[in-house]
GROMACS .gro file of C-alpha atoms in nm:
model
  285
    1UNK     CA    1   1.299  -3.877   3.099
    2UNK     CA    2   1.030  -4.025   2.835
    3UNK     CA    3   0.912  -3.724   2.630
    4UNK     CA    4   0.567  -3.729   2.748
    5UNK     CA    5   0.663  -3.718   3.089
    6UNK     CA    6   0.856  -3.393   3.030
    7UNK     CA    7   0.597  -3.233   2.833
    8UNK     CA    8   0.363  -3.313   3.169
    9UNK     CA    9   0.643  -3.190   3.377
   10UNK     CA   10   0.700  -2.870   3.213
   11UNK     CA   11   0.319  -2.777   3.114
   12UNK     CA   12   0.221  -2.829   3.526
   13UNK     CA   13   0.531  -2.601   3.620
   14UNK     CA   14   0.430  -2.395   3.302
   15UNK     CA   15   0.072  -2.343   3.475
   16UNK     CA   16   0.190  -2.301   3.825
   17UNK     CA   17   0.402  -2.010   3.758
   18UNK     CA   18   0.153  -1.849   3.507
   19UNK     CA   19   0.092  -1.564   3.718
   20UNK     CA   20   0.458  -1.456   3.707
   21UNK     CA   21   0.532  -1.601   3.305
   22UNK     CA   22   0.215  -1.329   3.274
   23UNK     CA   23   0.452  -1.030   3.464
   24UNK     CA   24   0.738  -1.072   3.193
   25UNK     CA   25   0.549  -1.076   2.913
   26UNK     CA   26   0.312  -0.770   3.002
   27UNK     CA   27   0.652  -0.633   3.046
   28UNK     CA   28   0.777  -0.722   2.769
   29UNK     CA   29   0.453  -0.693   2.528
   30UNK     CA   30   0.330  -0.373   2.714
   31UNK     CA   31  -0.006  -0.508   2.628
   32UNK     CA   32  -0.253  -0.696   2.858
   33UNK     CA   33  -0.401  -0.876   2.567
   34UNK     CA   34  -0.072  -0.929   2.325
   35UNK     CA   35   0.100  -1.025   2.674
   36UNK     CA   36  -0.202  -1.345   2.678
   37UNK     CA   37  -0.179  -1.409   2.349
   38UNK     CA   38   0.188  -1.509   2.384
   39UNK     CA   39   0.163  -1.664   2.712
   40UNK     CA   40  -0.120  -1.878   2.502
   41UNK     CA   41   0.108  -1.937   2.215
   42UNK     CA   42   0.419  -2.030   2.436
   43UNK     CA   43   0.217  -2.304   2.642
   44UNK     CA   44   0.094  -2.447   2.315
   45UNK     CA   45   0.400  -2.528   2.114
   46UNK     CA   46   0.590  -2.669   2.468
   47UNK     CA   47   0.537  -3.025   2.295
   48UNK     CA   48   0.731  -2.898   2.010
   49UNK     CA   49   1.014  -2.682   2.160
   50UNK     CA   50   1.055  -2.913   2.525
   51UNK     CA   51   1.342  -3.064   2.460
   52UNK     CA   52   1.561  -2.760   2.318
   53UNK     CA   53   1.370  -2.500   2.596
   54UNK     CA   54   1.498  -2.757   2.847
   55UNK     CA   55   1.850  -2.811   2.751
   56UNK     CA   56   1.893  -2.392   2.681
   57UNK     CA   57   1.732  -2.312   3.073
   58UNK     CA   58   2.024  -2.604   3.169
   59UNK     CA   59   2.293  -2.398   3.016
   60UNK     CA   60   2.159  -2.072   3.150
   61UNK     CA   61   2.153  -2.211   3.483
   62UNK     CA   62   2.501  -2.352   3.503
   63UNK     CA   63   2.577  -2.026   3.304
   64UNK     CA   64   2.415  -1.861   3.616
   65UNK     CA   65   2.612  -2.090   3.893
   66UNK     CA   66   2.968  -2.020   3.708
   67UNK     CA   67   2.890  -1.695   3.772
   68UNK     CA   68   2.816  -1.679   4.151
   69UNK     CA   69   3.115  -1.915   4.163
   70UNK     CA   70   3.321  -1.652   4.037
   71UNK     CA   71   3.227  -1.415   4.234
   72UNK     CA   72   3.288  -1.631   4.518
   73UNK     CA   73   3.648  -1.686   4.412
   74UNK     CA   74   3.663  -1.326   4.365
   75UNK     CA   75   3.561  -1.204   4.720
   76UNK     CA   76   3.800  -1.468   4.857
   77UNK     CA   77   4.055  -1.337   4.642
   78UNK     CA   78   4.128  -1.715   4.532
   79UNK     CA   79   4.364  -1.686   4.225
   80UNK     CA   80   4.196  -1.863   3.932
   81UNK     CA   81   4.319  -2.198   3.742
   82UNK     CA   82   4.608  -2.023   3.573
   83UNK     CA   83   4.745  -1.833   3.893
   84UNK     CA   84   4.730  -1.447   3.947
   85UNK     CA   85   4.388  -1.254   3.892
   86UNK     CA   86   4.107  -1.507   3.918
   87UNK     CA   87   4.068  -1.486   3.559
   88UNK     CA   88   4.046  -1.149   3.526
   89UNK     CA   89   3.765  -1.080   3.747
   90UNK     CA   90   3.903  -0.813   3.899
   91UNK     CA   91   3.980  -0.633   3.582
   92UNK     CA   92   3.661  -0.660   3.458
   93UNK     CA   93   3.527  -0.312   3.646
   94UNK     CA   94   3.786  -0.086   3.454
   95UNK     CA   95   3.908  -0.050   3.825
   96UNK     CA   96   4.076  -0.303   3.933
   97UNK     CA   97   3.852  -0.410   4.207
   98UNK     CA   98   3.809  -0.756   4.282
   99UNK     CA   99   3.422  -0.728   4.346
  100UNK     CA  100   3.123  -0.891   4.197
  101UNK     CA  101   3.031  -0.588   3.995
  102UNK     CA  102   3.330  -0.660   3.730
  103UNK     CA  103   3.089  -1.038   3.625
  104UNK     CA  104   2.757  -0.782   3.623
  105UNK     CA  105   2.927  -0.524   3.398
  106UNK     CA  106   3.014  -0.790   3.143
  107UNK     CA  107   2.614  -0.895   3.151
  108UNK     CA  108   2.529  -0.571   3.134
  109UNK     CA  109   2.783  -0.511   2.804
  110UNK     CA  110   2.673  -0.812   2.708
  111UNK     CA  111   2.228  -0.722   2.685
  112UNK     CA  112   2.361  -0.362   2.539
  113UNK     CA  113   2.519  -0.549   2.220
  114UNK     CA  114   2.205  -0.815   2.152
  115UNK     CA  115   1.975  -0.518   2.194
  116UNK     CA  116   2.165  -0.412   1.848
  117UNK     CA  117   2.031  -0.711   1.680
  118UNK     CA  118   1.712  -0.771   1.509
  119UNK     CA  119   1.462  -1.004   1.745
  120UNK     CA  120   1.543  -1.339   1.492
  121UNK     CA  121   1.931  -1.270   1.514
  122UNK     CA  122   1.932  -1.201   1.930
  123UNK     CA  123   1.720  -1.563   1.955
  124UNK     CA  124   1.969  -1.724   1.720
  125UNK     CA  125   2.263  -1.629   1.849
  126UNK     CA  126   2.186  -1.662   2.206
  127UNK     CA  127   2.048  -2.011   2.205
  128UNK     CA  128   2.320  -2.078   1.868
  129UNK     CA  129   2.603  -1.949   2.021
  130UNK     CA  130   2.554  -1.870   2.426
  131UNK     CA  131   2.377  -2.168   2.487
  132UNK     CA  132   2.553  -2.371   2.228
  133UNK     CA  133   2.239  -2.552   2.079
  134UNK     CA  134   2.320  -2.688   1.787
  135UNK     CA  135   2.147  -2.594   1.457
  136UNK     CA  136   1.840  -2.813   1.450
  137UNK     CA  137   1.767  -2.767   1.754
  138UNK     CA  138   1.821  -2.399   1.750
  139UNK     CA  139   1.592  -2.403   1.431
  140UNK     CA  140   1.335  -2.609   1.638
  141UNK     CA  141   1.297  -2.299   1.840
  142UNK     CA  142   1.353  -2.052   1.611
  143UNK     CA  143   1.149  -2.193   1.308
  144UNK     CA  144   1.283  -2.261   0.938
  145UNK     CA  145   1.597  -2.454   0.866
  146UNK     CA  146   1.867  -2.527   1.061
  147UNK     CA  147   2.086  -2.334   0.770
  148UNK     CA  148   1.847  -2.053   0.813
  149UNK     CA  149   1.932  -2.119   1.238
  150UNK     CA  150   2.305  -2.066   1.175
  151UNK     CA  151   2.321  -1.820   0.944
  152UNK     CA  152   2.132  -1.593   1.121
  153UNK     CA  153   2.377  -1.693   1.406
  154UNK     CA  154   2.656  -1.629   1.182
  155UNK     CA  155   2.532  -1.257   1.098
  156UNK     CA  156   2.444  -1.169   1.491
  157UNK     CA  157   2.853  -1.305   1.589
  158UNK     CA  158   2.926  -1.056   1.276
  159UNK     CA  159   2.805  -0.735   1.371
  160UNK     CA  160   2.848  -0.810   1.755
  161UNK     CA  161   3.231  -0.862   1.625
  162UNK     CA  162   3.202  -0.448   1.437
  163UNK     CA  163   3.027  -0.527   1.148
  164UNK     CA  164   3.122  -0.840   1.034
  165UNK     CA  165   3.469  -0.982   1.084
  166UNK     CA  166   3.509  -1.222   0.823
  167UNK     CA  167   3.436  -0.937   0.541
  168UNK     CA  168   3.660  -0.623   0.676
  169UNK     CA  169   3.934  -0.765   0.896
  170UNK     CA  170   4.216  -0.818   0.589
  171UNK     CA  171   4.190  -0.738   0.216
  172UNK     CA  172   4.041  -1.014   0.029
  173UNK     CA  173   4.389  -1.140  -0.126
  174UNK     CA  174   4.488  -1.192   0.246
  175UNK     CA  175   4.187  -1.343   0.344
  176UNK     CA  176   4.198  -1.577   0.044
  177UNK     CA  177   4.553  -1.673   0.137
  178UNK     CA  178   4.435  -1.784   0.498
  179UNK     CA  179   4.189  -2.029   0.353
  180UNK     CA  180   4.466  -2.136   0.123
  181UNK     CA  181   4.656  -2.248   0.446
  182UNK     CA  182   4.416  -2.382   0.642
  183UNK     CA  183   4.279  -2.611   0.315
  184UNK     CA  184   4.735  -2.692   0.300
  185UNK     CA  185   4.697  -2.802   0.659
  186UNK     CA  186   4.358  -3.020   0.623
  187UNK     CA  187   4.503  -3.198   0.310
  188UNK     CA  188   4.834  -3.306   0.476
  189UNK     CA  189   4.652  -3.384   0.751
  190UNK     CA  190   4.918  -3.126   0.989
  191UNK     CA  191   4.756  -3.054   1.303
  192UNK     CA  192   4.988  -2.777   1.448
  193UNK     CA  193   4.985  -2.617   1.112
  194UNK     CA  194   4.573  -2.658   1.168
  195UNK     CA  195   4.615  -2.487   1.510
  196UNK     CA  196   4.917  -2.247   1.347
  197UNK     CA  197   4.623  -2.077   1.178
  198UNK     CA  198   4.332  -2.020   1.402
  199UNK     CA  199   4.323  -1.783   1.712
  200UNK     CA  200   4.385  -1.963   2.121
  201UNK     CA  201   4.007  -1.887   2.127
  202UNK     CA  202   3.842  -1.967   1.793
  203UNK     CA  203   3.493  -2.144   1.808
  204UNK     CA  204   3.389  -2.413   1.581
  205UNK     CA  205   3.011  -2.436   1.473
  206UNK     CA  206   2.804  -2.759   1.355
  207UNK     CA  207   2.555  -2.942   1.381
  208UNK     CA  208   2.710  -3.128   1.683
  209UNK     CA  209   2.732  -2.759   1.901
  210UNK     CA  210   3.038  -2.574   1.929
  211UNK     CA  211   3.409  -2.675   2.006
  212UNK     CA  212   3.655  -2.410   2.200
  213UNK     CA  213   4.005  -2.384   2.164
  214UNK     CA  214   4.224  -2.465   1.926
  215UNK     CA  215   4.372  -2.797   1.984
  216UNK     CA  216   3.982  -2.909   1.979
  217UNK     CA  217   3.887  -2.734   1.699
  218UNK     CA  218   4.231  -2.839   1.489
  219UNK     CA  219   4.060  -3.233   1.572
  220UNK     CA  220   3.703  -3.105   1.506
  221UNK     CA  221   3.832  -2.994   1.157
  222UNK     CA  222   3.982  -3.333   1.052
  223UNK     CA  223   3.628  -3.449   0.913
  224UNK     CA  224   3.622  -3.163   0.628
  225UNK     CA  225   3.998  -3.288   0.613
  226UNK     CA  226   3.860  -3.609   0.522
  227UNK     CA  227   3.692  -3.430   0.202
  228UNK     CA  228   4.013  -3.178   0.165
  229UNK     CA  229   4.151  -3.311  -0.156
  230UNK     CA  230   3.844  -3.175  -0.359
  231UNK     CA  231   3.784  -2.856  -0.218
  232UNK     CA  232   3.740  -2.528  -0.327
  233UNK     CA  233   3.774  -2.188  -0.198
  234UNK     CA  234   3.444  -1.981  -0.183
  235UNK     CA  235   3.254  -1.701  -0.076
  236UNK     CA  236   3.025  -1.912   0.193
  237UNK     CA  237   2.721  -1.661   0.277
  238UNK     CA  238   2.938  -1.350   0.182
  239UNK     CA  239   3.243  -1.492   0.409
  240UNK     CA  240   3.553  -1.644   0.301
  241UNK     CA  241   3.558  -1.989   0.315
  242UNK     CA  242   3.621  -2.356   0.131
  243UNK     CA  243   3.357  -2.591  -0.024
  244UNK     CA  244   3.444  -2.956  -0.053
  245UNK     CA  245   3.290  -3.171  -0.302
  246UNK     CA  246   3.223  -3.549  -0.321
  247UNK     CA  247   3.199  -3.680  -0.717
  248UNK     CA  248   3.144  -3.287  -0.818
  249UNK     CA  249   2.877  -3.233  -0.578
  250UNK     CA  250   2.880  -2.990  -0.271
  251UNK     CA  251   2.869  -3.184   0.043
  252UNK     CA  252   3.012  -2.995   0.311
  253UNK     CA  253   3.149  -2.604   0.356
  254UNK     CA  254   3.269  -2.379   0.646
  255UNK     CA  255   3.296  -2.010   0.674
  256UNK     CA  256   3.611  -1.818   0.839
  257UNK     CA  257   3.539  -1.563   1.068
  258UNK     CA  258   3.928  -1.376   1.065
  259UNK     CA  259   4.094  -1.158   1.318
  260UNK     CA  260   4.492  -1.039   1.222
  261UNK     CA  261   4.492  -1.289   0.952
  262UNK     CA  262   4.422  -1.569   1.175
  263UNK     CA  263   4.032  -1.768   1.211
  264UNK     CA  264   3.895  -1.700   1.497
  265UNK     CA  265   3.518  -1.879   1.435
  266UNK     CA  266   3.445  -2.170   1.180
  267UNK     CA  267   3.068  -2.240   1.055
  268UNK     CA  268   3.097  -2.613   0.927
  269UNK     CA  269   2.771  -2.729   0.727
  270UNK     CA  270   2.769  -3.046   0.611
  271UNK     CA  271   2.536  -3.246   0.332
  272UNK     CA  272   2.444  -3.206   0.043
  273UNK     CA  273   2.086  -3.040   0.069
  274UNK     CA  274   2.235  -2.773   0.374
  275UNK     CA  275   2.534  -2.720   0.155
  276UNK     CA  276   2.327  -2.647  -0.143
  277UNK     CA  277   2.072  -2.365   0.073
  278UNK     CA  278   2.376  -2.142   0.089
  279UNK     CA  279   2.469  -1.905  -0.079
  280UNK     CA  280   2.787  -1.991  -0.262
  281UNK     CA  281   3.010  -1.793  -0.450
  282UNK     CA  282   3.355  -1.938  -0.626
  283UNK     CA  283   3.573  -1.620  -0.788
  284UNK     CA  284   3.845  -1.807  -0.903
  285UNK     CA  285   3.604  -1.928  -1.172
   0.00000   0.00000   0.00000
């Protein structure tokens, strides 16, 4: 759809459900006239924030079908892909029941740990990391620089994870020794040692959105592998991580997030001017 026509599409939707876009944010505001004054700001920068308020309602709305789909699967007491309990559904209660109300719990859990965020950190890491926007886009929404989009990200996935992962899960010597392997496996190029050191369900962040798994994330690596042979290991925004340089300058970097001495999230920025907004830190000198 041409860019104008969505901006036409949205603003006429936009208008026609005013009256109830008015009910949230008088909830919301708790003010009649601050409730206004947002719905006035939010219909005025649609032309800048279409396309990324678009593709996150997408992802909350197949977000929304997986879930009835689950329950379905769960009321039918269909096993799921891998066989057993339709992937753990029915454990999801505490109880053991197979219901519906296992899915709503982990909502519910869910809203409880973003209220524990600051406003900027709960947008960034929903539409970040939930709805898997990637950083300019997310920053399109959020406002400053994609950098400033992920690490904000990076900091909500932190103390959602107890405070920040990649600083208190392992003594720094440890932690140091797990970049040290991972930078071994991207310079030869191994990818089961790649995949040796990361977690089933580790998450890799970029500006292309995230990757799941790690067979994906092993391949998703291989492009800072390509860079390997000049890199360093740093302190990337106050987590452990590797800088690679091109000709002695900084062109791309990636933070570990760690769990039992394995990485369980990568944050992969890459050129120059991103690489040089963070804030770097090399203690071997």
């Amino acid at each position: 759809m041409h860019d104008d026509t969505l901006l036409t599409a949205l603003t006429r939707r936009f208008d026609a459900d005013q009256e109830q876009l008015r009910g949230v944010a008088l909830r919301m505001m708790g003010s009649r006239a601050e409730a206004e004054d947002v719905l006035a700001t939010a219909r005025a920068e649609l032309a800048r924030d279409s396309t990324a308020a678009v593709r996150a309602w997408l992802a909350a709305h197949v977000g929304q079908a997986c879930v009835r789909g689950l329950r379905e699967r769960a009321a039918a007491g269909r096993p799921g892909p891998g066989g057993g309990d339709p992937d753990g559904v029915g454990d999801l209660d505490g109880v053991g029941a197979r219901g519906a109300g296992g899915v709503d719990s982990v909502w519910l859990a869910l809203l409880v740990a973003l209220e524990t965020l600051g406003t900027e950190e709960r947008l960034a890491y929903v539409l970040h990391d939930l709805f898997g926007l990637p950083p300019d886009e997310t920053a399109r929404v959020t406002g400053g620089s994609p950098v400033d989009a992920a690490r904000l990200a990076r900091r909500a996935r932190e103390r959602l994870r107890g405070g920040g992962t990649a600083r208190t899960d392992g003594v720094p010597g440890r932690q140091r020794a797990v970049a040290d392997r991972f930078l071994a496996a991207a310079r030869a190029r191994d990818a089961r040692a790649l995949a040796a050191v990361l977690t089933p369900d580790v998450v890799a962040y970029s500006a292309r959105g995230p990757v799941h798994g790690a067979p994906a994330v092993a391949e998703a690596a291989a492009a800072f592998a390509r860079l390997a042979d000049a890199a360093r290991p740093a302190l990337v925004d106050g987590s452990v991580g590797l800088v690679a340089f091109v000709a002695g300058v900084p062109v791309s970097a990636v933070a570990f997030a760690l769990r039992h001495d394995r990485i369980v999230a990568l944050d992969i920025v890459t050129g120059e001017d991103r690489v040089r907004a963070l804030d770097l830190a090399f203690p071997d000198g």
